[in-house]
CSV table of C-alpha atoms and ligand atoms in Angstrom, one decimal:
chain,number,residue,atom,x,y,z
A,27,MET,CA,138.1,168.5,17.9
A,28,THR,CA,135.0,170.4,18.6
A,29,ALA,CA,133.3,172.7,16.0
A,30,PRO,CA,130.9,175.6,16.8
A,31,SER,CA,128.2,173.9,14.4
A,32,ASP,CA,128.7,170.4,17.5
A,33,THR,CA,127.7,173.0,20.1
A,34,ARG,CA,124.3,174.3,18.6
A,35,LEU,CA,121.2,174.3,20.0
A,36,THR,CA,117.3,175.8,19.4
A,37,LEU,CA,115.0,176.3,21.9
A,38,SER,CA,111.2,176.9,21.2
A,39,HIS,CA,108.9,178.5,23.4
A,40,VAL,CA,104.8,179.8,22.7
A,41,MET,CA,104.7,182.9,24.4
A,42,SER,CA,101.5,183.3,26.4
A,43,ALA,CA,99.2,186.0,28.6
A,44,HIS,CA,101.7,185.6,31.5
A,45,ASP,CA,104.7,186.9,29.3
A,46,THR,CA,103.5,190.2,28.4
A,47,ASN,CA,104.1,193.9,29.8
A,48,LEU,CA,101.7,196.8,30.0
A,49,MET,CA,101.4,197.2,26.3
A,50,GLY,CA,100.3,193.6,25.9
A,51,THR,CA,103.5,192.3,24.1
A,52,VAL,CA,105.6,190.3,25.7
A,53,HIS,CA,107.9,191.9,28.3
A,54,GLY,CA,112.0,192.4,26.9
A,55,GLY,CA,113.0,190.6,30.3
A,56,VAL,CA,111.1,187.3,29.3
A,57,VAL,CA,113.4,187.0,25.9
A,58,MET,CA,116.6,188.1,28.1
A,59,LYS,CA,115.7,185.3,30.1
A,60,LEU,CA,114.9,182.7,27.2
A,61,VAL,CA,118.4,183.9,25.7
A,62,ASP,CA,120.5,183.5,29.1
A,63,ASP,CA,119.2,180.0,29.0
A,64,ALA,CA,120.0,179.0,26.0
A,65,ALA,CA,123.2,180.3,26.3
A,66,GLY,CA,123.7,179.0,29.4
A,67,VAL,CA,122.8,175.1,28.3
A,68,VAL,CA,125.5,175.6,25.3
A,69,ALA,CA,128.2,177.0,27.3
A,70,ALA,CA,127.6,174.1,30.2
A,71,ARG,CA,127.7,171.4,27.4
A,72,TYR,CA,130.9,172.6,25.7
A,73,GLY,CA,132.2,173.3,29.0
A,74,GLN,CA,131.6,170.3,30.5
A,75,GLY,CA,130.5,171.6,33.5
A,76,ALA,CA,128.7,174.6,35.0
A,77,ALA,CA,128.8,178.1,33.5
A,78,VAL,CA,127.5,181.6,34.2
A,79,THR,CA,127.2,184.8,32.6
A,80,ALA,CA,129.5,187.4,32.6
A,81,ALA,CA,128.0,189.5,30.4
A,82,MET,CA,125.8,190.4,27.9
A,83,ASP,CA,126.2,192.8,24.7
A,84,GLU,CA,123.7,195.2,24.0
A,85,MET,CA,120.9,193.5,22.8
A,86,VAL,CA,118.6,194.9,20.2
A,87,PHE,CA,115.2,193.6,19.5
A,88,VAL,CA,113.5,194.3,16.2
A,89,THR,CA,110.7,193.3,16.1
A,90,PRO,CA,107.5,193.3,19.1
A,91,VAL,CA,106.7,189.8,19.9
A,92,ARG,CA,103.0,189.1,20.8
A,93,VAL,CA,101.1,186.4,22.4
A,94,GLY,CA,100.6,183.3,20.2
A,95,ASP,CA,104.0,183.6,19.0
A,96,VAL,CA,106.2,180.9,18.8
A,97,LEU,CA,110.0,182.1,19.9
A,98,THR,CA,113.3,180.6,18.3
A,99,ILE,CA,116.1,180.7,20.4
A,100,LYS,CA,119.1,179.4,18.3
A,101,ALA,CA,122.9,179.3,20.3
A,102,GLN,CA,126.1,178.6,19.5
A,103,VAL,CA,129.3,178.9,20.7
A,104,ASN,CA,131.8,181.5,18.6
A,105,TRP,CA,134.5,181.7,20.6
A,106,ALA,CA,136.2,179.6,22.9
A,107,GLY,CA,139.0,181.3,25.3
A,108,ARG,CA,141.1,180.0,28.5
A,109,SER,CA,137.7,179.9,31.0
A,110,SER,CA,135.4,182.3,29.1
A,111,MET,CA,133.4,181.6,26.0
A,112,GLU,CA,131.3,184.1,23.5
A,113,VAL,CA,127.5,182.4,22.6
A,114,GLY,CA,126.0,184.1,20.1
A,115,VAL,CA,122.1,183.7,19.7
A,116,ARG,CA,119.4,184.6,17.0
A,117,VAL,CA,115.5,184.8,18.3
A,118,GLU,CA,113.1,184.4,15.5
A,119,SER,CA,109.3,184.3,15.7
A,120,THR,CA,106.6,182.7,14.1
A,121,ARG,CA,102.8,182.4,14.8
A,122,TRP,CA,101.4,179.5,16.2
A,123,ASP,CA,98.6,179.2,13.5
A,124,ASP,CA,100.2,180.4,10.6
A,125,LEU,CA,103.2,178.5,8.1
A,126,THR,CA,104.6,182.2,7.3
A,127,PRO,CA,108.3,182.9,7.4
A,128,PRO,CA,110.4,183.1,10.9
A,129,VAL,CA,110.8,187.1,11.4
A,130,HIS,CA,114.1,188.1,13.0
A,131,VAL,CA,113.4,189.2,16.7
A,132,ALA,CA,116.7,189.9,18.6
A,133,SER,CA,120.1,189.0,18.6
A,134,ALA,CA,122.4,189.0,21.7
A,135,TYR,CA,126.3,188.0,22.0
A,136,LEU,CA,126.8,186.8,25.5
A,137,VAL,CA,130.4,186.0,27.8
A,138,MET,CA,130.1,183.3,29.5
A,139,VAL,CA,132.7,181.6,32.2
A,140,ALA,CA,133.6,178.2,33.1
A,141,LEU,CA,133.4,177.4,36.8
A,142,ASP,CA,134.8,175.0,38.9
A,143,ALA,CA,133.6,173.4,41.7
A,144,ALA,CA,135.0,176.3,44.0
A,145,ARG,CA,133.1,178.8,41.6
A,146,ARG,CA,136.5,180.2,40.3
A,147,PRO,CA,137.2,180.2,36.1
A,148,ARG,CA,138.3,176.8,35.1
A,149,PRO,CA,139.8,176.2,31.8
A,150,VAL,CA,137.6,175.0,28.7
A,151,ARG,CA,138.8,172.5,25.3
A,152,PRO,CA,139.6,174.9,22.2
A,153,LEU,CA,137.2,175.7,19.6
A,154,THR,CA,137.8,174.7,16.2
A,155,PRO,CA,136.0,176.6,13.4
A,156,SER,CA,135.2,174.6,10.4
A,157,THR,CA,133.8,176.6,7.8
A,158,PRO,CA,134.2,180.4,6.2
A,159,ASP,CA,131.6,181.7,8.3
A,160,GLU,CA,132.4,180.0,11.4
A,161,ALA,CA,136.1,181.3,11.1
A,162,ARG,CA,134.2,185.0,10.4
A,163,ARG,CA,132.4,184.5,13.5
A,164,GLN,CA,135.7,183.7,15.7
A,165,ARG,CA,137.4,186.5,14.1
A,166,GLU,CA,134.5,188.9,15.0
A,167,ALA,CA,133.8,187.4,18.4
A,168,LEU,CA,137.9,188.4,19.3
A,169,ILE,CA,137.4,191.8,18.3
A,170,ARG,CA,133.8,192.5,20.8
A,171,ARG,CA,136.3,190.9,23.3
A,172,GLU,CA,139.0,193.4,23.0
A,173,HIS,CA,136.4,196.3,23.0
A,174,ARG,CA,134.9,194.3,26.5
A,175,LEU,CA,138.0,194.2,28.1
A,176,ALA,CA,139.1,197.3,26.9
A,177,ARG,CA,136.2,199.4,28.2
A,178,ARG,CA,136.6,197.7,31.2
A,179,ARG,CA,140.1,198.4,31.9
A,180,ALA,CA,139.1,202.0,30.6
A,181,ILE,CA,137.0,202.3,33.2
A,182,VAL,CA,138.6,200.8,36.2
A,183,ASP,CA,141.6,203.1,34.9
A,184,SER,CA,139.5,205.9,35.1
A,185,ARG,CA,138.3,205.6,38.7
A,186,SER,CA,142.1,205.5,39.8
B,209,COA,C1,132.5,185.9,35.8
B,209,COA,C2,133.6,185.7,36.8
B,209,COA,C3,133.0,184.1,37.2
B,209,COA,C4,134.7,186.2,36.6
B,209,COA,O1,135.6,186.2,37.6
B,209,COA,P1,137.0,186.9,37.3
B,209,COA,O2,137.5,186.8,38.7
B,209,COA,O3,137.0,188.2,36.6
B,209,COA,O4,138.0,185.8,36.4
B,209,COA,P2,139.2,186.1,35.7
B,209,COA,O5,139.7,187.3,35.5
B,209,COA,O6,139.8,185.4,35.5
B,209,COA,O7,138.2,186.0,33.9
B,209,COA,C5,137.8,184.9,33.4
B,209,COA,C6,137.6,184.9,32.0
B,209,COA,O8,136.0,185.7,31.8
B,209,COA,C7,136.5,186.9,31.4
B,209,COA,N1,136.3,187.7,31.5
B,209,COA,C8,135.4,188.1,32.5
B,209,COA,N2,134.7,189.6,32.5
B,209,COA,C9,134.6,189.4,31.4
B,209,COA,C10,133.6,190.8,30.9
B,209,COA,N3,133.2,191.9,31.3
B,209,COA,N4,133.8,190.4,29.2
B,209,COA,C11,134.6,189.7,28.5
B,209,COA,N5,135.3,188.8,29.3
B,209,COA,C12,134.9,188.3,30.3
B,209,COA,C13,138.1,186.8,31.0
B,209,COA,O9,138.7,187.9,30.1
B,209,COA,C14,138.7,185.8,31.4
B,209,COA,O10,138.8,184.9,30.3
B,209,COA,P3,139.3,183.8,29.8
B,209,COA,O11,139.5,182.8,30.7
B,209,COA,O12,139.0,183.6,28.7
B,209,COA,O13,141.1,184.6,29.3
B,209,COA,C15,133.0,186.8,38.3
B,209,COA,O14,133.0,187.8,37.4
B,209,COA,C16,131.5,186.3,38.5
B,209,COA,O15,131.1,185.4,39.4
B,209,COA,N6,130.4,186.6,37.8
B,209,COA,C17,129.0,186.8,38.5
B,209,COA,C18,128.7,185.7,37.6
B,209,COA,C19,127.2,185.1,37.6
B,209,COA,O16,127.0,184.8,38.9
B,209,COA,N7,126.2,185.5,36.9
B,209,COA,C20,124.9,185.2,37.0
B,209,COA,C21,124.2,186.2,36.6
B,209,COA,S1,123.6,186.8,38.5
């Protein structure tokens, strides 16, 4: 049995001058890449093999990230279906030279799909929530999945 907490990953990265946009703060795409990297590792470990990003839900940037911030990306599987998984990611920042509490920078939910050698979706093992929080995340992940699939169906239907 695998619980969401067994799938947790934490990545930390110091933001440098290479990561900035024209305003001098960190480019949103840099943060998105780190989020996708973390979700990719979590999904590949849980799915025991290659996994690709099928979708990333709206990503809200709550606070700008500055050069010298240490970004911490926390990711875990919230829900697993047949071949797809929802990975929840939370991004926090702290200063590299100061012991201040972490600031919430961004959150995102990604749909990752396990693939076989022929790049076809491949089954993954079931996920078993072991705490009330994990059960809540699983319920909420299912609600998001229903919305994503309904939106995709509605768009396809509107074209026919
Ligand atoms: C993701 C991909 C493999 C899905 O292929 P597909 O032919 O649509 O396969 P399926 O319809 O069987 O879907 C596979 C699973 O993904 C889920 N899924 C696919 N697209 C989804 C979306 N937009 N939202 C939610 N779930 C989605 C399906 O519900 C299904 O879940 P389940 O097996 O747990 O029930 C395919 O679209 C792909 O290869 N996309 C490119 C991925 C990529 O290269 N990402 C890197 C970024 S460049």
